[in-house]
Coordinates of N, CA and C in Angstrom, one line a residue:
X1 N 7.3 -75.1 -0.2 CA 7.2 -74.6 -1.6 C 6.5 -75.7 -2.3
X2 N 5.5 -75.1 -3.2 CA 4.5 -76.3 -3.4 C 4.4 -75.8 -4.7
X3 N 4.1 -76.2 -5.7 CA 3.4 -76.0 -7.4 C 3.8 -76.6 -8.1
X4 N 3.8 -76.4 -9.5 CA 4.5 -76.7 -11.0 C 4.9 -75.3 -11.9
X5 N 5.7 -76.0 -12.9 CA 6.2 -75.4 -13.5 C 5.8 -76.0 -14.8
X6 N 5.5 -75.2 -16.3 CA 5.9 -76.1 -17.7 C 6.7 -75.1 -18.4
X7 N 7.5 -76.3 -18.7 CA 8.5 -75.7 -19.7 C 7.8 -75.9 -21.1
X8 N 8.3 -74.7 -21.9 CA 7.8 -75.1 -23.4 C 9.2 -75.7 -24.5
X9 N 10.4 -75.9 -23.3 CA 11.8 -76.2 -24.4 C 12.5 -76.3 -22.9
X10 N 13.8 -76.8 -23.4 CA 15.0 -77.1 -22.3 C 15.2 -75.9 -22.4
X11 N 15.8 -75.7 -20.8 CA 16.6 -74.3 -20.0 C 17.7 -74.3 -20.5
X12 N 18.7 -73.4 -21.3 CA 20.4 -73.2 -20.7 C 20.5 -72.2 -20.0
X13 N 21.2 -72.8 -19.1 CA 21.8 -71.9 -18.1 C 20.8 -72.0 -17.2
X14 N 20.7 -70.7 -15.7 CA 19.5 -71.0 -14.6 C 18.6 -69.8 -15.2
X15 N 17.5 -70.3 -15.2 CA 16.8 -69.5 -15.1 C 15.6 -68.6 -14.1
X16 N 15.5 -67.7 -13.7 CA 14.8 -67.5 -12.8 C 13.5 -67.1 -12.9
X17 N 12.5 -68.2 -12.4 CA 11.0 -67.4 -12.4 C 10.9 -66.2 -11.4
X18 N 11.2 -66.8 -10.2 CA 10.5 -66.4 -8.8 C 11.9 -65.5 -8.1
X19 N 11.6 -64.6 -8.0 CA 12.6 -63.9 -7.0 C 12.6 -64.1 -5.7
X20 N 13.7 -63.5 -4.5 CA 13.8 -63.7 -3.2 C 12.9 -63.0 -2.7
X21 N 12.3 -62.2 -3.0 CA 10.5 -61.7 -2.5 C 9.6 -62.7 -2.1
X22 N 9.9 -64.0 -3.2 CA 8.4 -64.2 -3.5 C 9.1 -66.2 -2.7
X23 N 10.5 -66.4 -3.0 CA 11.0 -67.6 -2.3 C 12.3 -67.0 -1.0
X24 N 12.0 -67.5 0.1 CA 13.2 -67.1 0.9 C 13.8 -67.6 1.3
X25 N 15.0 -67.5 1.8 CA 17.0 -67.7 1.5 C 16.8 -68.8 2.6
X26 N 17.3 -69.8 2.4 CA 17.2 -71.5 3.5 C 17.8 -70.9 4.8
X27 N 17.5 -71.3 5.5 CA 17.9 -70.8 7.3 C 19.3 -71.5 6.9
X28 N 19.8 -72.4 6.4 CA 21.3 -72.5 6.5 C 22.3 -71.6 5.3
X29 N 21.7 -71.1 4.8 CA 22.4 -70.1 4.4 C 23.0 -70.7 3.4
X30 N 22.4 -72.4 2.6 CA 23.3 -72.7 1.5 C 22.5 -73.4 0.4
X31 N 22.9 -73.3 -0.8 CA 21.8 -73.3 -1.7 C 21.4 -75.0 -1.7
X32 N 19.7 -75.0 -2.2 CA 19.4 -75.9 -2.4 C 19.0 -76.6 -3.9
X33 N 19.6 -77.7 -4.0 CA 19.7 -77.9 -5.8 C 18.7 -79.6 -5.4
X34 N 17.6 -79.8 -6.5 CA 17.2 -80.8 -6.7 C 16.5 -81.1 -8.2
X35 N 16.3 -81.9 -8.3 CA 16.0 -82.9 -9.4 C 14.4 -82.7 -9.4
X36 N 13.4 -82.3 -10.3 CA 11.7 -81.8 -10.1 C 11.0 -83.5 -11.2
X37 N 10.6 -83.5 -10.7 CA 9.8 -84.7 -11.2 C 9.1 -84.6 -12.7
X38 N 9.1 -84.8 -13.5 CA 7.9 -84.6 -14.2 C 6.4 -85.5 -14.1
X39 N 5.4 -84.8 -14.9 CA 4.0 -85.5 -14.4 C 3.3 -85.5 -15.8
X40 N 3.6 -85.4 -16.8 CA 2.9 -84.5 -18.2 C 3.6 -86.3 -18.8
X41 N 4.4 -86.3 -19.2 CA 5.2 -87.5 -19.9 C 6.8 -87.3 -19.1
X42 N 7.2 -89.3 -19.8 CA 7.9 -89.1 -18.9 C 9.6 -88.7 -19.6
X43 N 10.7 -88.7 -19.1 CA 11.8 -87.6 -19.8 C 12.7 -87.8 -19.6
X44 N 14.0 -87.5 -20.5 CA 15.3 -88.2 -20.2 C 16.2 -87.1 -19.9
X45 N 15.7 -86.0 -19.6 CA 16.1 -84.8 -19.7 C 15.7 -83.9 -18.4
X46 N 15.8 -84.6 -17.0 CA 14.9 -83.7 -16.2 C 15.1 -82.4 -15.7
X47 N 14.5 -81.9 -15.5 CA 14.7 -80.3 -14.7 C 15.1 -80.1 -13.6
X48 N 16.2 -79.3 -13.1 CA 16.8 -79.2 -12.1 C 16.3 -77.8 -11.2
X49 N 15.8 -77.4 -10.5 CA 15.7 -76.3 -9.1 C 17.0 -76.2 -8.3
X50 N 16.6 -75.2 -8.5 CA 17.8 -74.6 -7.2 C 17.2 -73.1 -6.6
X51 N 17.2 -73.2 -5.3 CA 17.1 -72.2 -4.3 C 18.5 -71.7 -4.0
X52 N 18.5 -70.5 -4.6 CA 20.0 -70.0 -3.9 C 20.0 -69.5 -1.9
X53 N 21.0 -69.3 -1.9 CA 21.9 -69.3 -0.8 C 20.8 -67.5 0.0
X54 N 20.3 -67.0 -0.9 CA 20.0 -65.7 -1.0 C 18.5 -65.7 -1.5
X55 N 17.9 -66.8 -1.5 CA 16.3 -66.7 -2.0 C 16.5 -67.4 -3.4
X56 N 15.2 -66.9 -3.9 CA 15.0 -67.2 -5.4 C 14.5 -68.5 -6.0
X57 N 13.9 -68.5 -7.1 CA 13.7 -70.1 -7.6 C 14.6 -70.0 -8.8
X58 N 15.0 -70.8 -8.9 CA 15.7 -71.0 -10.7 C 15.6 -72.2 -11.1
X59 N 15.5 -72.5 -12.4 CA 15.3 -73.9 -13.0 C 16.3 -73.8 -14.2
X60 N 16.9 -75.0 -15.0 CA 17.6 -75.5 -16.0 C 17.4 -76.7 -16.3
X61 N 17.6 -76.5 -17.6 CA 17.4 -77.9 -18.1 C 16.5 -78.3 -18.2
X62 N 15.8 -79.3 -18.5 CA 14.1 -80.0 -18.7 C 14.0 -80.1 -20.1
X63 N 13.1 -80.2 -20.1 CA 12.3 -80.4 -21.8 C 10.7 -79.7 -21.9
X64 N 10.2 -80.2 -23.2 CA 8.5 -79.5 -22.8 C 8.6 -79.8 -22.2
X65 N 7.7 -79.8 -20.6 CA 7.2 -81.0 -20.3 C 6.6 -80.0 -19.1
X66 N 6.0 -80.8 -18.0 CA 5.2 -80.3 -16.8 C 6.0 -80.6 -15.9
X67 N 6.6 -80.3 -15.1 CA 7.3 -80.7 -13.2 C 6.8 -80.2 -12.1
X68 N 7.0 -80.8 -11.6 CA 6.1 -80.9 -10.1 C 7.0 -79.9 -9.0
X69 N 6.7 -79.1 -8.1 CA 7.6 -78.7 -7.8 C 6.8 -79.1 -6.4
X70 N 7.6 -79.9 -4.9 CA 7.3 -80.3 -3.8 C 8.2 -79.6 -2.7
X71 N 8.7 -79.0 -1.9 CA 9.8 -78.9 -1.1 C 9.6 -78.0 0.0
X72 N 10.2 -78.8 1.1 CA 10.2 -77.8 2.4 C 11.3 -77.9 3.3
X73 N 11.8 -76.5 3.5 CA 12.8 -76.2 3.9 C 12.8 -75.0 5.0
X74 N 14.4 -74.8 5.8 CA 13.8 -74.1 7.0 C 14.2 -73.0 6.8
X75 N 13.2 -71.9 6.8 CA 13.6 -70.0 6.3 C 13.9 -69.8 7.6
X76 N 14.4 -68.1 7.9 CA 14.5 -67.7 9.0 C 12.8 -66.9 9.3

């Protein structure tokens, strides 16, 4: 899973761009949560991803700002 994301404001709660169509469910069957980098400025507030257990992208939290999104993981 490779791109960016910009936020124009902090997330509450998850939010979901990408459905399980378009990201698919981790071969271990359990969700994956990480920390996205930002690249725009830097932020005391960073953005969190999460791949659920079942697909999907979701993000929370962040600020304006640009994040990087890097990750590889094992689908079925």
């Amino acid at each position: 899973l490779n791109g960016g994301i910009t936020l124009t404001g902090a997330v509450s709660g998850w939010g979901a761009p990408l459905g399980s169509n378009a990201v698919p469910a981790p071969q271990t069957g359990e969700a994956i949560i990480m920390t996205l980098p930002s690249w725009k400025v830097p932020t005391t507030n960073p953005a969190r991803l999460r791949i659920p257990a079942d697909g999907g992208l979701q993000i929370t939290r962040g600020s304006a700002n640009a994040f990087w999104i890097n990750l590889t993981y094992p689908i079925n």
